[in-house]
Coordinates of C-alpha atoms in Angstrom, one line a residue:
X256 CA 137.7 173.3 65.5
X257 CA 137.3 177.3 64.6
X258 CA 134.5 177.2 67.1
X259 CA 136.2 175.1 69.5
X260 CA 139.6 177.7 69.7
X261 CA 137.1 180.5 69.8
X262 CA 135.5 179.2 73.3
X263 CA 139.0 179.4 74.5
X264 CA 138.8 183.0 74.6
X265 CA 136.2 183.1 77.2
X266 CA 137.5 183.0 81.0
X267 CA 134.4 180.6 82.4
X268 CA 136.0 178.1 79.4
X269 CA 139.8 178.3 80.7
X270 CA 138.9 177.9 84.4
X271 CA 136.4 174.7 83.3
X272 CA 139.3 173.3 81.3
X273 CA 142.3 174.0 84.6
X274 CA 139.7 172.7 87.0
X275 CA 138.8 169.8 84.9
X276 CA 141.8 168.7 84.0
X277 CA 143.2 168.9 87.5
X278 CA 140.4 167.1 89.0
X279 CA 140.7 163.8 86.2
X280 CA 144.3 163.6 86.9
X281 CA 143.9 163.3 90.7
X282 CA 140.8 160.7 89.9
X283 CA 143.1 158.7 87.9
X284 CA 145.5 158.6 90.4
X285 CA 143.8 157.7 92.9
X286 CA 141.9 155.3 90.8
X287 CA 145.2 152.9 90.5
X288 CA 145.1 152.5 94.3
X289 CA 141.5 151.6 94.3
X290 CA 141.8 149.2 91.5
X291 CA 145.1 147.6 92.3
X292 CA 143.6 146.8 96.1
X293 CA 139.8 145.9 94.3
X294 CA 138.2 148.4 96.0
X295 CA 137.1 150.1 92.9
X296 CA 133.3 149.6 94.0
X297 CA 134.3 152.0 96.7
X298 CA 134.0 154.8 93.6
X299 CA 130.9 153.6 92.7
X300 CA 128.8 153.4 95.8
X301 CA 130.1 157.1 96.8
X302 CA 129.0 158.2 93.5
X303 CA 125.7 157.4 94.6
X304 CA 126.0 158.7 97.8
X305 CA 127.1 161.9 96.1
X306 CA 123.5 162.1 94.2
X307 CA 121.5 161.9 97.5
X308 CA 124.1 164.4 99.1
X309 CA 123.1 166.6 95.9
X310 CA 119.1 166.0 96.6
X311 CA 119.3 166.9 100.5
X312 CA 120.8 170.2 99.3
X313 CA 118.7 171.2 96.8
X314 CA 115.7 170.4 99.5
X315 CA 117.9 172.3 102.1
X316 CA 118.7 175.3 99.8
X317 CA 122.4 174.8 100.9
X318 CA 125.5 175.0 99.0
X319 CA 126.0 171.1 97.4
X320 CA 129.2 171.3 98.9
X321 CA 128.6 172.0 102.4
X322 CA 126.5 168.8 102.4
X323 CA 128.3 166.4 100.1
X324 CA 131.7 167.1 101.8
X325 CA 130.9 165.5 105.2
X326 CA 128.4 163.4 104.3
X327 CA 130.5 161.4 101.7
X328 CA 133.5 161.7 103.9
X329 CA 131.3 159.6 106.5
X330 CA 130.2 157.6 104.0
X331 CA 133.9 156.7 103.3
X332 CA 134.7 155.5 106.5
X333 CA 131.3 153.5 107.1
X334 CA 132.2 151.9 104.0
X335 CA 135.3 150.8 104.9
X336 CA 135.0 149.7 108.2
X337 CA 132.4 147.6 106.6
X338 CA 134.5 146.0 104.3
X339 CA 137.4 145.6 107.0
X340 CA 135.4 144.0 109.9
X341 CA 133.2 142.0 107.8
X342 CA 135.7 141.3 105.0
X343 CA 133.0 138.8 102.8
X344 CA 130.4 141.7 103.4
X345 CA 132.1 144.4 101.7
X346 CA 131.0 144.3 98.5
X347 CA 127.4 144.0 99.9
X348 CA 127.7 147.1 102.1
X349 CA 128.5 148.9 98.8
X350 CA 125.5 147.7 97.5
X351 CA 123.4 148.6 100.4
X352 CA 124.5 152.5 100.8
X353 CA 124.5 152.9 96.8
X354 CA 121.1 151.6 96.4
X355 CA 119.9 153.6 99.7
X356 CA 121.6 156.4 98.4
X357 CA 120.0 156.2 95.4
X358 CA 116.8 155.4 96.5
X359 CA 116.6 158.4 99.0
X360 CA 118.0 161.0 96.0
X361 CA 114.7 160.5 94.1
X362 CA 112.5 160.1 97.3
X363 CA 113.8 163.5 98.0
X364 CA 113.6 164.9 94.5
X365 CA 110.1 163.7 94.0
X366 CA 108.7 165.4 97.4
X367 CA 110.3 168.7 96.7
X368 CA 110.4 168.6 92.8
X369 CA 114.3 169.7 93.0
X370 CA 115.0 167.7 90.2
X371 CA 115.9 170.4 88.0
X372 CA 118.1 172.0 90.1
X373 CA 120.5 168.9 89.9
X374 CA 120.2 167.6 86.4
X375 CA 123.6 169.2 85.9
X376 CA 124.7 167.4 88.6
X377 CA 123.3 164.2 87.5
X378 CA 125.2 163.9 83.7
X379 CA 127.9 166.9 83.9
X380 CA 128.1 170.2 82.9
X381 CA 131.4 171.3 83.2
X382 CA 131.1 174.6 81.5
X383 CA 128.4 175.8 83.9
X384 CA 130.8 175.3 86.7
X385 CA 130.8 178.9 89.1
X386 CA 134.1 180.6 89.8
X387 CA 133.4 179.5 93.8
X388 CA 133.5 175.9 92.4
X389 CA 136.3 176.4 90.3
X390 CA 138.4 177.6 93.3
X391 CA 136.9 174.9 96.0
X392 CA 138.0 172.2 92.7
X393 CA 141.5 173.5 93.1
X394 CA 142.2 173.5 96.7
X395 CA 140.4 169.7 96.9
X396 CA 143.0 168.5 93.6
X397 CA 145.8 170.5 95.5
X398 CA 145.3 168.8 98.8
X399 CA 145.1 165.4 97.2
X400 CA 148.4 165.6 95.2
X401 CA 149.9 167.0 97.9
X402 CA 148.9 164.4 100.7
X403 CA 149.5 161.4 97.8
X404 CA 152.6 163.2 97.3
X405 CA 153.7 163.6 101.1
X406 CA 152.5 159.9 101.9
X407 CA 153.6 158.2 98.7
X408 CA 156.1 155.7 100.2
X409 CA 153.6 154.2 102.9
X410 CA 150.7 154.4 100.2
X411 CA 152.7 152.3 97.8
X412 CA 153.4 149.9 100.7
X413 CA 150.0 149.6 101.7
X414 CA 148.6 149.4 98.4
X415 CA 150.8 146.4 97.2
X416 CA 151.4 144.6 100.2
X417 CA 149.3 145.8 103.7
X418 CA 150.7 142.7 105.5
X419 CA 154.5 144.0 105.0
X420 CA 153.9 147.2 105.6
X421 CA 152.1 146.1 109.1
X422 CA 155.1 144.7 110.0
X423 CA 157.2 147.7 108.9
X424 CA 155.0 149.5 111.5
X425 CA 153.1 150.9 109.3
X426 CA 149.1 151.6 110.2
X427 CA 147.9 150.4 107.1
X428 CA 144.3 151.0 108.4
X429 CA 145.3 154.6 108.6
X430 CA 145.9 155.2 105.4
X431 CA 142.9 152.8 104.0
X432 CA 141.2 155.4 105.7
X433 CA 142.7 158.2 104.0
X434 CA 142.4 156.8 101.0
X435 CA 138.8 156.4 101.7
X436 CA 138.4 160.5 102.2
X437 CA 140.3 161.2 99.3
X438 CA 138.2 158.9 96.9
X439 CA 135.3 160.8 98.6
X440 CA 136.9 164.4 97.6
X441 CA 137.5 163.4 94.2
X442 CA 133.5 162.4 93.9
X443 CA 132.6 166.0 94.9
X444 CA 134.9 168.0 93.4
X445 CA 134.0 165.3 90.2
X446 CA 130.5 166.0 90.1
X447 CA 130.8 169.1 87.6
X448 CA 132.6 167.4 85.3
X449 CA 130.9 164.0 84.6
X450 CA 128.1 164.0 87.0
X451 CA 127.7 161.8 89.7
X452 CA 126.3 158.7 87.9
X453 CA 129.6 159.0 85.8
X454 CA 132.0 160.2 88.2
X455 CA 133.4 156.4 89.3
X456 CA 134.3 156.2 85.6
X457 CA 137.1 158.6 85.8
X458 CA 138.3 157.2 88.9
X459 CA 138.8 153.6 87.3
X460 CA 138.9 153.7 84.2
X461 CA 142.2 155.3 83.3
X462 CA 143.8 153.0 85.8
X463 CA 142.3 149.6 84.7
X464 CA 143.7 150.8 80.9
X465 CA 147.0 151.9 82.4
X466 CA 147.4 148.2 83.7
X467 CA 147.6 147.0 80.1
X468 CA 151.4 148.9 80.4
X469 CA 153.8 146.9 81.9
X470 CA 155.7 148.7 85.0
X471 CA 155.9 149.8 88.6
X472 CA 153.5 151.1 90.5
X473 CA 154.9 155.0 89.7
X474 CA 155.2 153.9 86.0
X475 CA 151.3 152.7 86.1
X476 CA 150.2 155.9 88.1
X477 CA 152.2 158.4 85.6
X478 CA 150.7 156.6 82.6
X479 CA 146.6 156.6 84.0
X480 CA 147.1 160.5 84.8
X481 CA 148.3 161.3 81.0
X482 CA 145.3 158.7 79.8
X483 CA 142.6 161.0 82.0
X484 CA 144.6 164.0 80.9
X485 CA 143.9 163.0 77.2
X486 CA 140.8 161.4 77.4
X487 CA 139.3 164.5 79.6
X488 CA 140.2 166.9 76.7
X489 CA 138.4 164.5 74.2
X490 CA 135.6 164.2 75.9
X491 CA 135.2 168.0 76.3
X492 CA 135.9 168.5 72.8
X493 CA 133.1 166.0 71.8
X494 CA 131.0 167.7 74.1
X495 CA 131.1 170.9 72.7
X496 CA 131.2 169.9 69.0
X497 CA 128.2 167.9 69.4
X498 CA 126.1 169.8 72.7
X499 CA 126.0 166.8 74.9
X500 CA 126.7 165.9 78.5
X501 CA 130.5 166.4 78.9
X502 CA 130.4 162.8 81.6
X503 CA 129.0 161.2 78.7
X504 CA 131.8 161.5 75.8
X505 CA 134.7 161.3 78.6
X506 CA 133.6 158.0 79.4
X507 CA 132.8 156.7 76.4
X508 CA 136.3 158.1 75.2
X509 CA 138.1 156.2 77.8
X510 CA 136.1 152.9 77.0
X511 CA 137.1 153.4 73.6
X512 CA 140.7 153.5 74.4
X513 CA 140.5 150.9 76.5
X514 CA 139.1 148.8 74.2
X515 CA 141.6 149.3 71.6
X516 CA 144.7 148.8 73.6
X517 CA 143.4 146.0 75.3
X518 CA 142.7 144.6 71.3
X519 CA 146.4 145.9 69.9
X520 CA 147.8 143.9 73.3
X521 CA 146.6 141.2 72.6
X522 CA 146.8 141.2 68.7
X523 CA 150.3 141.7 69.5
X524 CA 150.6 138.1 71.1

Protein backbone atom coordinates (compact mmCIF):
# COMPACT_ATOMS: atom_id res chain seq x y z
CA UNK A 1 0.00 0.00 0.00
CA UNK A 2 3.18 2.36 1.10
CA UNK A 3 4.36 1.74 -2.40
CA UNK A 4 1.16 2.18 -4.02
CA UNK A 5 0.52 6.02 -2.20
CA UNK A 6 4.05 6.73 -3.15
CA UNK A 7 3.37 6.29 -7.09
CA UNK A 8 0.73 8.83 -6.50
CA UNK A 9 3.29 11.36 -6.20
CA UNK A 10 4.40 11.07 -9.72
CA UNK A 11 2.43 13.31 -12.37
CA UNK A 12 2.50 10.44 -15.42
CA UNK A 13 0.55 8.20 -12.30
CA UNK A 14 -2.24 10.97 -11.66
CA UNK A 15 -2.92 11.68 -15.33
CA UNK A 16 -3.05 7.58 -16.00
CA UNK A 17 -5.43 7.31 -13.04
CA UNK A 18 -7.96 10.82 -14.40
CA UNK A 19 -7.72 9.39 -17.94
CA UNK A 20 -8.43 5.95 -16.86
CA UNK A 21 -10.94 6.44 -14.83
CA UNK A 22 -12.78 8.71 -17.13
CA UNK A 23 -12.44 6.51 -20.01
CA UNK A 24 -14.12 3.17 -17.87
CA UNK A 25 -16.95 5.27 -16.76
CA UNK A 26 -17.89 6.38 -20.28
CA UNK A 27 -17.33 2.45 -21.40
CA UNK A 28 -19.69 1.38 -18.81
CA UNK A 29 -22.10 3.65 -19.93
CA UNK A 30 -22.20 3.10 -22.99
CA UNK A 31 -21.95 -0.51 -22.34
CA UNK A 32 -25.70 -0.61 -20.81
CA UNK A 33 -26.99 0.59 -24.23
CA UNK A 34 -25.08 -2.03 -26.07
CA UNK A 35 -26.15 -4.83 -23.79
CA UNK A 36 -29.74 -3.84 -23.15
CA UNK A 37 -30.33 -3.68 -27.29
CA UNK A 38 -27.82 -7.17 -27.62
CA UNK A 39 -25.50 -5.53 -29.51
CA UNK A 40 -22.71 -6.18 -27.17
CA UNK A 41 -20.72 -8.10 -29.94
CA UNK A 42 -20.52 -4.75 -31.55
CA UNK A 43 -17.62 -4.16 -28.68
CA UNK A 44 -16.02 -7.12 -29.45
CA UNK A 45 -15.56 -7.12 -33.14
CA UNK A 46 -14.29 -3.30 -33.01
CA UNK A 47 -11.88 -4.40 -30.49
CA UNK A 48 -10.46 -6.39 -33.10
CA UNK A 49 -10.69 -3.98 -35.57
CA UNK A 50 -8.80 -1.73 -33.21
CA UNK A 51 -5.69 -4.34 -33.21
CA UNK A 52 -5.35 -4.27 -37.00
CA UNK A 53 -5.89 -0.33 -36.87
CA UNK A 54 -2.84 -0.49 -34.30
CA UNK A 55 -0.70 -2.86 -36.88
CA UNK A 56 -1.30 -0.58 -40.02
CA UNK A 57 0.23 2.13 -37.91
CA UNK A 58 3.05 0.77 -36.54
CA UNK A 59 3.80 -0.41 -40.43
CA UNK A 60 2.85 3.21 -41.39
CA UNK A 61 4.94 4.96 -38.66
CA UNK A 62 1.81 7.02 -37.92
CA UNK A 63 0.38 8.13 -34.77
CA UNK A 64 -2.22 4.98 -33.67
CA UNK A 65 -4.76 7.44 -33.43
CA UNK A 66 -4.82 9.04 -36.64
CA UNK A 67 -5.46 5.50 -38.03
CA UNK A 68 -7.70 3.89 -35.51
CA UNK A 69 -10.06 6.90 -35.27
CA UNK A 70 -11.54 6.68 -38.80
CA UNK A 71 -10.96 3.43 -39.54
CA UNK A 72 -13.07 2.08 -36.51
CA UNK A 73 -15.47 4.85 -36.93
CA UNK A 74 -16.08 3.11 -40.51
CA UNK A 75 -15.98 0.03 -39.12
CA UNK A 76 -18.91 1.15 -36.88
CA UNK A 77 -21.14 2.03 -39.40
CA UNK A 78 -20.33 -1.06 -41.78
CA UNK A 79 -21.21 -2.99 -38.88
CA UNK A 80 -24.28 -1.81 -38.35
CA UNK A 81 -25.73 -1.35 -41.53
CA UNK A 82 -24.87 -5.00 -41.62
CA UNK A 83 -26.83 -5.95 -38.82
CA UNK A 84 -29.81 -3.55 -39.92
CA UNK A 85 -30.32 -4.65 -43.51
CA UNK A 86 -29.56 -8.23 -43.00
CA UNK A 87 -30.97 -8.42 -39.43
CA UNK A 88 -30.23 -12.60 -39.18
CA UNK A 89 -26.61 -11.72 -40.52
CA UNK A 90 -25.55 -9.47 -37.94
CA UNK A 91 -23.97 -11.48 -35.70
CA UNK A 92 -22.04 -13.03 -38.62
CA UNK A 93 -20.78 -9.75 -39.96
CA UNK A 94 -19.26 -9.31 -36.53
CA UNK A 95 -17.59 -12.42 -36.95
CA UNK A 96 -16.36 -11.73 -40.30
CA UNK A 97 -14.61 -8.09 -39.64
CA UNK A 98 -13.22 -9.47 -36.12
CA UNK A 99 -11.69 -12.38 -37.59
CA UNK A 100 -10.45 -10.27 -40.77
CA UNK A 101 -9.34 -7.82 -38.46
CA UNK A 102 -7.53 -10.12 -36.68
CA UNK A 103 -6.18 -12.01 -39.19
CA UNK A 104 -4.67 -8.88 -41.12
CA UNK A 105 -3.15 -7.39 -37.52
CA UNK A 106 -0.69 -10.37 -37.43
CA UNK A 107 -0.28 -10.62 -41.32
CA UNK A 108 0.95 -7.09 -40.92
CA UNK A 109 2.98 -7.56 -37.80
CA UNK A 110 4.67 -10.64 -39.15
CA UNK A 111 5.83 -8.76 -42.60
CA UNK A 112 7.20 -5.81 -40.76
CA UNK A 113 8.13 -7.42 -37.34
CA UNK A 114 6.13 -4.34 -35.57
CA UNK A 115 5.05 -6.47 -32.99
CA UNK A 116 6.88 -4.97 -30.31
CA UNK A 117 5.82 -1.71 -30.87
CA UNK A 118 2.19 -2.76 -30.00
CA UNK A 119 2.51 -5.31 -27.23
CA UNK A 120 1.34 -2.45 -25.03
CA UNK A 121 -1.41 -2.06 -27.05
CA UNK A 122 -2.29 -5.64 -27.13
CA UNK A 123 -2.78 -6.34 -22.98
CA UNK A 124 -2.63 -2.61 -21.55
CA UNK A 125 -0.29 -0.47 -20.18
CA UNK A 126 -1.89 2.24 -18.74
CA UNK A 127 1.05 3.87 -16.90
CA UNK A 128 3.00 4.21 -20.18
CA UNK A 129 0.29 6.29 -21.54
CA UNK A 130 2.02 9.91 -23.15
CA UNK A 131 0.69 13.25 -22.00
CA UNK A 132 -0.64 13.62 -25.94
CA UNK A 133 -2.78 10.59 -25.12
CA UNK A 134 -3.79 11.54 -21.91
CA UNK A 135 -5.23 14.83 -23.33
CA UNK A 136 -6.75 13.13 -26.81
CA UNK A 137 -8.42 10.37 -23.74
CA UNK A 138 -10.08 13.43 -22.22
CA UNK A 139 -11.56 15.28 -25.03
CA UNK A 140 -12.95 11.62 -26.61
CA UNK A 141 -14.60 10.87 -22.60
CA UNK A 142 -15.77 14.60 -22.68
CA UNK A 143 -17.37 14.43 -26.01
CA UNK A 144 -19.13 11.13 -25.18
CA UNK A 145 -20.72 12.32 -21.84
CA UNK A 146 -21.52 15.29 -23.23
CA UNK A 147 -23.40 13.96 -26.55
CA UNK A 148 -24.99 10.98 -24.12
CA UNK A 149 -25.77 13.73 -21.93
CA UNK A 150 -27.31 16.18 -24.67
CA UNK A 151 -29.22 13.15 -26.48
CA UNK A 152 -30.23 11.20 -23.34
CA UNK A 153 -34.04 11.41 -23.78
CA UNK A 154 -34.05 10.03 -27.54
CA UNK A 155 -31.19 7.39 -26.51
CA UNK A 156 -33.39 6.05 -23.77
CA UNK A 157 -36.21 5.82 -26.25
CA UNK A 158 -34.35 4.21 -28.78
CA UNK A 159 -32.63 1.95 -26.58
CA UNK A 160 -35.83 0.46 -24.85
CA UNK A 161 -38.22 0.68 -27.42
CA UNK A 162 -36.97 1.83 -31.36
CA UNK A 163 -40.48 1.05 -32.60
CA UNK A 164 -42.14 3.90 -30.22
CA UNK A 165 -39.69 6.16 -30.60
CA UNK A 166 -40.20 5.75 -34.70
CA UNK A 167 -43.46 6.74 -34.17
CA UNK A 168 -42.57 9.68 -31.88
CA UNK A 169 -40.56 10.80 -35.00
CA UNK A 170 -37.71 9.89 -33.80
CA UNK A 171 -34.69 8.61 -36.36
CA UNK A 172 -33.89 5.75 -34.32
CA UNK A 173 -31.33 4.75 -37.11
CA UNK A 174 -29.62 8.04 -36.35
CA UNK A 175 -28.82 7.48 -33.23
CA UNK A 176 -27.97 3.56 -33.71
CA UNK A 177 -25.48 5.21 -35.67
CA UNK A 178 -24.15 7.38 -33.17
CA UNK A 179 -24.06 4.90 -30.82
CA UNK A 180 -22.10 2.98 -33.23
CA UNK A 181 -19.19 5.97 -33.25
CA UNK A 182 -19.28 6.33 -29.82
CA UNK A 183 -18.66 2.58 -29.01
CA UNK A 184 -15.86 2.98 -31.56
CA UNK A 185 -14.32 6.12 -29.54
CA UNK A 186 -14.43 4.30 -26.39
CA UNK A 187 -12.22 1.25 -28.14
CA UNK A 188 -9.47 3.78 -29.01
CA UNK A 189 -9.30 5.91 -26.33
CA UNK A 190 -9.59 2.14 -24.30
CA UNK A 191 -6.70 0.73 -25.76
CA UNK A 192 -4.15 2.13 -23.14
CA UNK A 193 -5.91 0.89 -20.48
CA UNK A 194 -6.79 -2.73 -21.06
CA UNK A 195 -5.54 -3.31 -24.54
CA UNK A 196 -7.51 -4.06 -27.30
CA UNK A 197 -8.12 -7.88 -26.83
CA UNK A 198 -9.60 -6.68 -23.38
CA UNK A 199 -11.06 -3.45 -24.20
CA UNK A 200 -14.90 -5.01 -24.95
CA UNK A 201 -14.65 -6.16 -21.28
CA UNK A 202 -15.03 -2.77 -19.83
CA UNK A 203 -17.67 -1.94 -22.17
CA UNK A 204 -19.99 -4.88 -21.02
CA UNK A 205 -19.11 -6.08 -18.23
CA UNK A 206 -20.09 -3.44 -15.69
CA UNK A 207 -23.38 -3.20 -17.37
CA UNK A 208 -24.35 -6.92 -17.59
CA UNK A 209 -23.46 -6.86 -13.48
CA UNK A 210 -25.45 -3.63 -13.11
CA UNK A 211 -28.48 -5.59 -14.46
CA UNK A 212 -28.49 -7.84 -11.37
CA UNK A 213 -29.90 -4.25 -9.66
CA UNK A 214 -33.31 -3.77 -10.09
CA UNK A 215 -34.29 -0.14 -11.61
CA UNK A 216 -34.66 2.19 -14.50
CA UNK A 217 -32.64 2.67 -17.17
CA UNK A 218 -30.75 5.92 -15.28
CA UNK A 219 -30.73 3.79 -12.12
CA UNK A 220 -28.89 0.83 -14.15
CA UNK A 221 -26.51 3.36 -15.99
CA UNK A 222 -25.54 5.28 -12.57
CA UNK A 223 -24.85 1.92 -10.94
CA UNK A 224 -22.45 0.22 -14.02
CA UNK A 225 -20.35 3.68 -14.02
CA UNK A 226 -19.65 3.35 -10.03
CA UNK A 227 -18.99 -0.69 -10.76
CA UNK A 228 -16.16 0.42 -13.68
CA UNK A 229 -15.21 3.31 -11.35
CA UNK A 230 -14.39 0.71 -8.55
CA UNK A 231 -13.35 -2.16 -10.45
CA UNK A 232 -10.91 0.25 -12.68
CA UNK A 233 -9.16 1.27 -9.42
CA UNK A 234 -8.79 -2.45 -8.40
CA UNK A 235 -7.50 -3.55 -11.30
CA UNK A 236 -4.77 -0.79 -11.31
CA UNK A 237 -3.94 -1.52 -7.85
CA UNK A 238 -3.49 -5.24 -8.60
CA UNK A 239 -1.47 -4.23 -11.42
CA UNK A 240 0.92 -2.44 -9.77
CA UNK A 241 1.25 -4.65 -6.61
CA UNK A 242 1.85 -7.53 -8.61
CA UNK A 243 3.66 -5.98 -12.19
CA UNK A 244 1.11 -7.35 -14.63
CA UNK A 245 -1.01 -6.18 -17.47
CA UNK A 246 -3.31 -3.53 -15.99
CA UNK A 247 -6.41 -5.10 -18.89
CA UNK A 248 -5.82 -8.20 -17.20
CA UNK A 249 -6.69 -7.61 -13.32
CA UNK A 250 -9.61 -5.10 -14.40
CA UNK A 251 -11.31 -7.79 -16.01
CA UNK A 252 -10.75 -10.33 -13.94
CA UNK A 253 -11.87 -7.90 -11.13
CA UNK A 254 -15.09 -7.26 -12.73
CA UNK A 255 -15.72 -11.09 -13.36
CA UNK A 256 -15.16 -11.56 -9.89
CA UNK A 257 -17.76 -9.17 -8.92
CA UNK A 258 -20.00 -10.28 -11.12
CA UNK A 259 -19.75 -13.57 -10.07
CA UNK A 260 -20.47 -12.92 -6.52
CA UNK A 261 -23.50 -10.68 -6.87
CA UNK A 262 -24.96 -12.81 -9.39
CA UNK A 263 -24.29 -15.78 -6.40
CA UNK A 264 -25.57 -13.41 -3.29
CA UNK A 265 -28.78 -12.72 -5.77
CA UNK A 266 -29.64 -15.67 -6.09
CA UNK A 267 -28.68 -17.14 -2.60
CA UNK A 268 -30.97 -14.46 -1.52
CA UNK A 269 -34.03 -16.30 -3.30
Amino acid sequence: MAEFLELLNYGFVIRALIAGALISICASVIGVILVLKHYSLIGHGLSEIGFASLSIAAALNLPYMLVSIPLMILSAFGILFVSQKFKSSGDNAIAIASTGALALGILINSLNNTGANIFSYLFGSVLAMSENDFWVSIILSILILAVYIIFYNRIFLTTYNSEYARSLGINSTFYDALISILTAFIVVAGMRITGTLLISGIIILPAMTAKNFSGGFLRITIIAGIISFLTFTAGIFLSLAFNTPAGAGIILVNIILMALIFIFKHHDR
